[in-house]
Tab-separated table of C-alpha atoms in Angstrom:
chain	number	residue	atom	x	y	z
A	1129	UNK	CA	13.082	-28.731	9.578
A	1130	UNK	CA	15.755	-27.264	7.149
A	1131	UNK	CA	17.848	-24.115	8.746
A	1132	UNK	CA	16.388	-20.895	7.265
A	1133	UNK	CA	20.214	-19.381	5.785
A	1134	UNK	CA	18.329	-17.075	3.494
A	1135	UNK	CA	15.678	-14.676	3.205
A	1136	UNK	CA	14.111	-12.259	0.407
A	1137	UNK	CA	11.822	-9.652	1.844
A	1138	UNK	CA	9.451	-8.348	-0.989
A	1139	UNK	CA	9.968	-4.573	0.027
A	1140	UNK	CA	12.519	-1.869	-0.561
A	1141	UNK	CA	15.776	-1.948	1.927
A	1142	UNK	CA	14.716	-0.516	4.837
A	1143	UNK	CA	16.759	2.377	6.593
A	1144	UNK	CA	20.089	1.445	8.221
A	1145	UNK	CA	18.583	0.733	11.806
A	1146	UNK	CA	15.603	-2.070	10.996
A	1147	UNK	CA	14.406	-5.327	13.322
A	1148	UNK	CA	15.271	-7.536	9.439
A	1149	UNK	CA	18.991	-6.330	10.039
A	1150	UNK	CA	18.599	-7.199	13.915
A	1151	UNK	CA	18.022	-10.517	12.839
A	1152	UNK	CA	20.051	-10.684	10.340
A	1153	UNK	CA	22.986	-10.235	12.710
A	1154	UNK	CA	21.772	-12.096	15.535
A	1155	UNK	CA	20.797	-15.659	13.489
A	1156	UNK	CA	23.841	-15.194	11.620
A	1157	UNK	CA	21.330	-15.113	7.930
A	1158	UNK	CA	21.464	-13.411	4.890
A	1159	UNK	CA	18.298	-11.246	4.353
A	1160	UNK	CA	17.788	-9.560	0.859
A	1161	UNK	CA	15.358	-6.820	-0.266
A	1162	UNK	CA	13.606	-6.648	-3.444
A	1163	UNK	CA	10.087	-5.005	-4.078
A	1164	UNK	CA	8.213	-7.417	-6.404
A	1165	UNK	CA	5.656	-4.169	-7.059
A	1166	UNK	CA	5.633	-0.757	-7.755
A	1167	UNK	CA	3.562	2.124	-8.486
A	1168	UNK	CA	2.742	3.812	-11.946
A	1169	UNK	CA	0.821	7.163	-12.794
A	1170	UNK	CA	-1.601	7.418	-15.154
A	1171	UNK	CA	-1.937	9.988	-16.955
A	1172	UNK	CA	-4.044	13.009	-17.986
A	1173	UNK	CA	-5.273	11.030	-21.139
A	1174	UNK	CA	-6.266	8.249	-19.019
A	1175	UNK	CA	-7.773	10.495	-16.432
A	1176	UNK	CA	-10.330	12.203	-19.130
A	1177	UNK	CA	-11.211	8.508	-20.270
A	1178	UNK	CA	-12.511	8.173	-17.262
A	1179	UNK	CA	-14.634	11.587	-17.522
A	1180	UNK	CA	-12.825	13.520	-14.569
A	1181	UNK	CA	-12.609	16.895	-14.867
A	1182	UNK	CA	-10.642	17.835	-11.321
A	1183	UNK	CA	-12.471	21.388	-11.273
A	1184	UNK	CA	-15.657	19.790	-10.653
A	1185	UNK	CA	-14.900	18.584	-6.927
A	1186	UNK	CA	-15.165	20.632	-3.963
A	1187	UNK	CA	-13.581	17.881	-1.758
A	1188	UNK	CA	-10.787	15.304	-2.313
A	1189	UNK	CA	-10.362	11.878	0.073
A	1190	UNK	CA	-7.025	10.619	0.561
A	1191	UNK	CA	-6.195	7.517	1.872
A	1192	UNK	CA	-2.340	7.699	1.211
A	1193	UNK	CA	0.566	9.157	0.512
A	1194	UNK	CA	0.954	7.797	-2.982
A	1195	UNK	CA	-2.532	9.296	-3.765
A	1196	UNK	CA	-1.871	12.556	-2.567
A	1197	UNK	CA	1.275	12.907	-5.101
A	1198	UNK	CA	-0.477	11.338	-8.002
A	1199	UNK	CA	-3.494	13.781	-7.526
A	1200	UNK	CA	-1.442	17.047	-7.629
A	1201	UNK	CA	1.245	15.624	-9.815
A	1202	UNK	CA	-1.821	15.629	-12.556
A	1203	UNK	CA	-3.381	18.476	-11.271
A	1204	UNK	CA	0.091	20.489	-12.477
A	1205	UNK	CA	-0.044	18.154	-15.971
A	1206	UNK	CA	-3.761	19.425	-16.301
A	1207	UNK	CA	-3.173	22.785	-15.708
A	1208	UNK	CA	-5.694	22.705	-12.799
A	1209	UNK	CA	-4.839	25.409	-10.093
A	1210	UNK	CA	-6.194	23.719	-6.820
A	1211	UNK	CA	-8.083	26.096	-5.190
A	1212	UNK	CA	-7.324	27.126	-1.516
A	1213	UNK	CA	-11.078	26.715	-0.713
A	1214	UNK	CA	-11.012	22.533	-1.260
A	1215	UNK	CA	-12.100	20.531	1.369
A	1216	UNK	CA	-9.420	17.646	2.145
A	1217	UNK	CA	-10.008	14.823	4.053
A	1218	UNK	CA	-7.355	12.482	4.999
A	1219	UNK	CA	-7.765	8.873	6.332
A	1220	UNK	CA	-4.856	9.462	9.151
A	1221	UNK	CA	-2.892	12.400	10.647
A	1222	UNK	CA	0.221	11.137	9.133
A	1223	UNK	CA	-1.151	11.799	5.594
A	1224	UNK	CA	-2.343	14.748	6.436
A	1225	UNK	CA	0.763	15.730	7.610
A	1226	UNK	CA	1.809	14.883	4.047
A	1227	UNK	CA	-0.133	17.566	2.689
A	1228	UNK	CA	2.152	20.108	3.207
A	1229	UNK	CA	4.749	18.554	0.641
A	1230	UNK	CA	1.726	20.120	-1.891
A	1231	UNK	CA	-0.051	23.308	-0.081
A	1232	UNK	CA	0.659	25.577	2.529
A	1233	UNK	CA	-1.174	23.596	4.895
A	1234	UNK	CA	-2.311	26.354	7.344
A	1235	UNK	CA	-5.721	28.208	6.683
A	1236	UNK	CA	-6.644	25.208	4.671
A	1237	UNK	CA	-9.867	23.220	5.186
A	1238	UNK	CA	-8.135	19.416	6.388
A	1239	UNK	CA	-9.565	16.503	8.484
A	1240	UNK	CA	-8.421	13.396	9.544
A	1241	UNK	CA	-9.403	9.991	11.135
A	1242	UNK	CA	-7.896	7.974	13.316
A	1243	UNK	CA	-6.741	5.625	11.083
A	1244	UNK	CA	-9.308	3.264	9.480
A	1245	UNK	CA	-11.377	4.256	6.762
A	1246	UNK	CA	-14.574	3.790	8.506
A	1247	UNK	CA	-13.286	6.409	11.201
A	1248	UNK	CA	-13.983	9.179	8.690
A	1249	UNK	CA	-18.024	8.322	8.859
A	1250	UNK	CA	-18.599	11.346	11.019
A	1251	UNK	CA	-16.468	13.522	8.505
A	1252	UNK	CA	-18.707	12.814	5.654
A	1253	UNK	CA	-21.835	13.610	7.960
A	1254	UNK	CA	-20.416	16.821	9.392
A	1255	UNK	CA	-19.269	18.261	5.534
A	1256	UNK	CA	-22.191	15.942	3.702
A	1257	UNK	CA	-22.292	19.158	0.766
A	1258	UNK	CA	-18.979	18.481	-0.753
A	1259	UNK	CA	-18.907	16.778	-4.369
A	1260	UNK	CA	-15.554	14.540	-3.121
A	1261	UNK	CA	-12.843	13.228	-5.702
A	1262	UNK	CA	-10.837	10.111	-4.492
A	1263	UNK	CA	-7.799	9.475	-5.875
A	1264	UNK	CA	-7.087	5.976	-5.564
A	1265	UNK	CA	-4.695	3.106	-7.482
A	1266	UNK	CA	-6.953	0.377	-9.819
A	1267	UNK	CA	-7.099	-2.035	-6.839
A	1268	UNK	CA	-9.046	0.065	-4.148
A	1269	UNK	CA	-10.549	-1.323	-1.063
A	1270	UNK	CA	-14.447	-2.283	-0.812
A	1271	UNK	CA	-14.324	-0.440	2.599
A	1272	UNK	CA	-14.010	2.950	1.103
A	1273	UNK	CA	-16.962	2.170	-1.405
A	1274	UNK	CA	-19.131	1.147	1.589
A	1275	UNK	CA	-18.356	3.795	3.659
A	1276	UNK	CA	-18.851	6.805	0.983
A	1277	UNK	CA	-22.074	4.828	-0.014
A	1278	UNK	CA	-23.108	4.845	3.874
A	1279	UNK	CA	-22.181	8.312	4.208
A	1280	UNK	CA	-24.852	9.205	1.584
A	1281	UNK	CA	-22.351	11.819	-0.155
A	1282	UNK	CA	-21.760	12.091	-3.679
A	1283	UNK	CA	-18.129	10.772	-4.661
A	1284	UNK	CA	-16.222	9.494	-7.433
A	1285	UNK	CA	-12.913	7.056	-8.041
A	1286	UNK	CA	-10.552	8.086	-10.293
A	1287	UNK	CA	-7.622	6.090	-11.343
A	1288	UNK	CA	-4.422	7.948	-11.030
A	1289	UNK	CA	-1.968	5.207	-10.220
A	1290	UNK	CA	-1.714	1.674	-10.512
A	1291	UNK	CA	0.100	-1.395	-8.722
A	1292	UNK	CA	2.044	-3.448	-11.216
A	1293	UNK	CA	4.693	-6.838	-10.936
A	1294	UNK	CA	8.123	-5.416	-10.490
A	1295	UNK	CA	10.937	-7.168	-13.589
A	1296	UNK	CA	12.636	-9.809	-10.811
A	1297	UNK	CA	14.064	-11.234	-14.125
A	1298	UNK	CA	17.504	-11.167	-12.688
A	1299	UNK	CA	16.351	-12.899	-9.219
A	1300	UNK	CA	16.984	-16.616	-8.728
A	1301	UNK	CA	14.013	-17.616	-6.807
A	1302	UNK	CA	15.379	-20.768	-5.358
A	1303	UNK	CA	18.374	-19.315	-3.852
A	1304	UNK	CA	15.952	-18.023	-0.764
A	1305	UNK	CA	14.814	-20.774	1.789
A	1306	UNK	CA	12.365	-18.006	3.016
A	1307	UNK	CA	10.086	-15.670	0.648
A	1308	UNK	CA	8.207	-12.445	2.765
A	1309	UNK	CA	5.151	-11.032	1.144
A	1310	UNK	CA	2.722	-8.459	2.222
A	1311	UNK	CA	0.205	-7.702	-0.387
A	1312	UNK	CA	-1.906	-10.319	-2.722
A	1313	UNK	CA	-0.239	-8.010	-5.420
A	1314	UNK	CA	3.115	-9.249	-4.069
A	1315	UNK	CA	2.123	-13.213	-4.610
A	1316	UNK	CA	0.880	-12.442	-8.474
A	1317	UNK	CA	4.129	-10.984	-8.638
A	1318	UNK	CA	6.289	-13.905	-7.738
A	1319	UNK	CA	3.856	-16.238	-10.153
A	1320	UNK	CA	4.437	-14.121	-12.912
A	1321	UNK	CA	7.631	-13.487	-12.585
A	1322	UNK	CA	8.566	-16.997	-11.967
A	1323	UNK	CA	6.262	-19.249	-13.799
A	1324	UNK	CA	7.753	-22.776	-12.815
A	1325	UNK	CA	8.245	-21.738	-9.288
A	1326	UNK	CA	7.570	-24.619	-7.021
A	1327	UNK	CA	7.756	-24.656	-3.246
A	1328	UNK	CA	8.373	-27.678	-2.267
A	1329	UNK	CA	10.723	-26.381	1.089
A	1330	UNK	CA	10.350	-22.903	0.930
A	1331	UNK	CA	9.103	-20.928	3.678
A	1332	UNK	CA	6.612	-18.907	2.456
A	1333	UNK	CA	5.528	-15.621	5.332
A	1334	UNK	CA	2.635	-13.423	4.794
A	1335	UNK	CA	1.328	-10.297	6.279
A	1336	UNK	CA	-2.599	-9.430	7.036
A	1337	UNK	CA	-5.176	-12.705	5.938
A	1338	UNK	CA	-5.949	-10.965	2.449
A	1339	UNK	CA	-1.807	-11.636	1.132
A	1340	UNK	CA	-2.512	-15.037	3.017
A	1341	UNK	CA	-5.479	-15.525	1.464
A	1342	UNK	CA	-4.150	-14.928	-1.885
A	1343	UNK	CA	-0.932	-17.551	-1.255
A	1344	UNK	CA	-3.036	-19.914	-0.343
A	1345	UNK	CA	-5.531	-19.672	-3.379
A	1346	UNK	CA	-2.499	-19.695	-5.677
A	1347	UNK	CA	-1.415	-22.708	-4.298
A	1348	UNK	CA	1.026	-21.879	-1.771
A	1349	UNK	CA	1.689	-23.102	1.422
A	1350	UNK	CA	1.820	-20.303	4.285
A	1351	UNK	CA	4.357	-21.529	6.846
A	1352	UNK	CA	4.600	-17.795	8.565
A	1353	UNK	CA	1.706	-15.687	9.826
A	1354	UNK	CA	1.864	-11.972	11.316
A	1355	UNK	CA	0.259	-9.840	12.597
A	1356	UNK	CA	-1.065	-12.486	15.156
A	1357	UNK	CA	-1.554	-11.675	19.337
A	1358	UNK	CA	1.820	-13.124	20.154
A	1359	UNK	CA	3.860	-11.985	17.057
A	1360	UNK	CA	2.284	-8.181	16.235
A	1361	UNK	CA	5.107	-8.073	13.792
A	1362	UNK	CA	6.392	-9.689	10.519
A	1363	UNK	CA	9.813	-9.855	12.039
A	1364	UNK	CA	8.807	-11.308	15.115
A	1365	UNK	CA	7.083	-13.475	13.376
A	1366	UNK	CA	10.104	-14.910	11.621
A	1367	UNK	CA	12.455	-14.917	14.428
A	1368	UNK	CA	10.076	-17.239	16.633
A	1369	UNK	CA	9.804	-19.938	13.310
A	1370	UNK	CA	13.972	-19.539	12.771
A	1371	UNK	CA	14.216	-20.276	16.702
A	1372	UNK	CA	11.633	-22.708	16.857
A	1373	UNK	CA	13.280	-24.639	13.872
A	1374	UNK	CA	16.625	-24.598	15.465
């Protein structure tokens, strides 16, 4: 097996203490950063395309962080004062939390699940009068659909952000004997960007089975797996293939 001497992981540097830089250190390998995707707002046009008027919705569902900005960032280009009586229900504690970057979050009417989507079932049943708004990006998970839909309350998407490929124009591909990807989004990325690209030695590493999923449909081969029982963790992950091919 060749030596890995090289790795790009598809996501923004991390902060200076991170297990990437660990390794980077301890294998004596160069790791890059580079997200191959990032988010875009639409805006208020696009919004009333889609027939939302935000002062129509008693309740808003977040499911991250990224859709808690978009929704009040339009809110403010719509002119729409938020009312203090909204019901907001949050998929985790941690985006909750977030909240407070937008409202004074005391005295305000917030929930939160553990941390899947299907945890906020008994959310839905306790508060089943709201008419609920959730912002999400154009790719949105079929769990939240079939949750809402099992919930029996009355919802409705609206686009307010999208994922698109990151310009990696300036990247030479082959220079990496290791690619990391962590989203199906990231692996249309690297095929647009790089038309020609063939594996042939690459490693290719992918989190979660839908990013696998999508490698594998595109033709990839997956030589790197995580989250599994023995490596929870992309970078363990890694480290146990760079020490096993050693």
């Amino acid at each position: 097996m060749a030596k890995i001497k090289s790795i790009l992981v598809s996501q923004p540097s991390p902060a200076e203490s991170s297990p990437y830089l660990e390794i980077a250190k301890k294998e004596k390998i160069k790791i890059d950063f580079r997200p191959f995707i990032h988010v875009e707002g639409a805006d208020a046009k696009e919004l009333r395309t889609q027939k939302i008027d935000l002062s129509q919705y008693t309740g808003v569902v977040f499911t991250s962080k990224n859709a808690i900005d978009h929704y009040f960032r339009l809110a403010e280009e719509m002119r729409f004062a938020v009312p203090d009586a909204m019901r907001y229900i949050c998929q985790s504690e941690a985006i909750a939390n977030y909240l407070q970057k937008h409202i004074v979050y005391r005295k305000r009417k917030i929930s939160f699940g553990e941390k899947n989507f299907a945890d906020l079932l008994p959310l839905f049943k306790k508060y089943p009068n709201e008419k609920y708004l959730v912002p999400a990006s154009d790719i949105m998970n079929s769990d939240i659909a079939t949750v809402l839909d099992k919930a029996n309350v009355d919802w409705t998407k609206a686009v307010m952000y999208r994922t698109v490929c990151s310009d990696l124009s300036d990247i030479t591909i082959k220079d990496y004997d290791m690619l990391v990807f962590f989203s199906p989004q990231g692996i249309k990325s690297l095929h647009e960007n790089f038309k020609d690209f063939k594996q042939g030695d690459t490693k290719i590493a992918v989190f979660g089975t839908t990013t696998q999923n999508a490698a594998e449909q595109s033709g990839l081969r997956v030589d790197v797996m995580a989250p599994t029982k023995e490596t929870p963790s992309m970078t363990m992950a890694i480290e146990k293939f760079i020490r096993n091919g050693k």
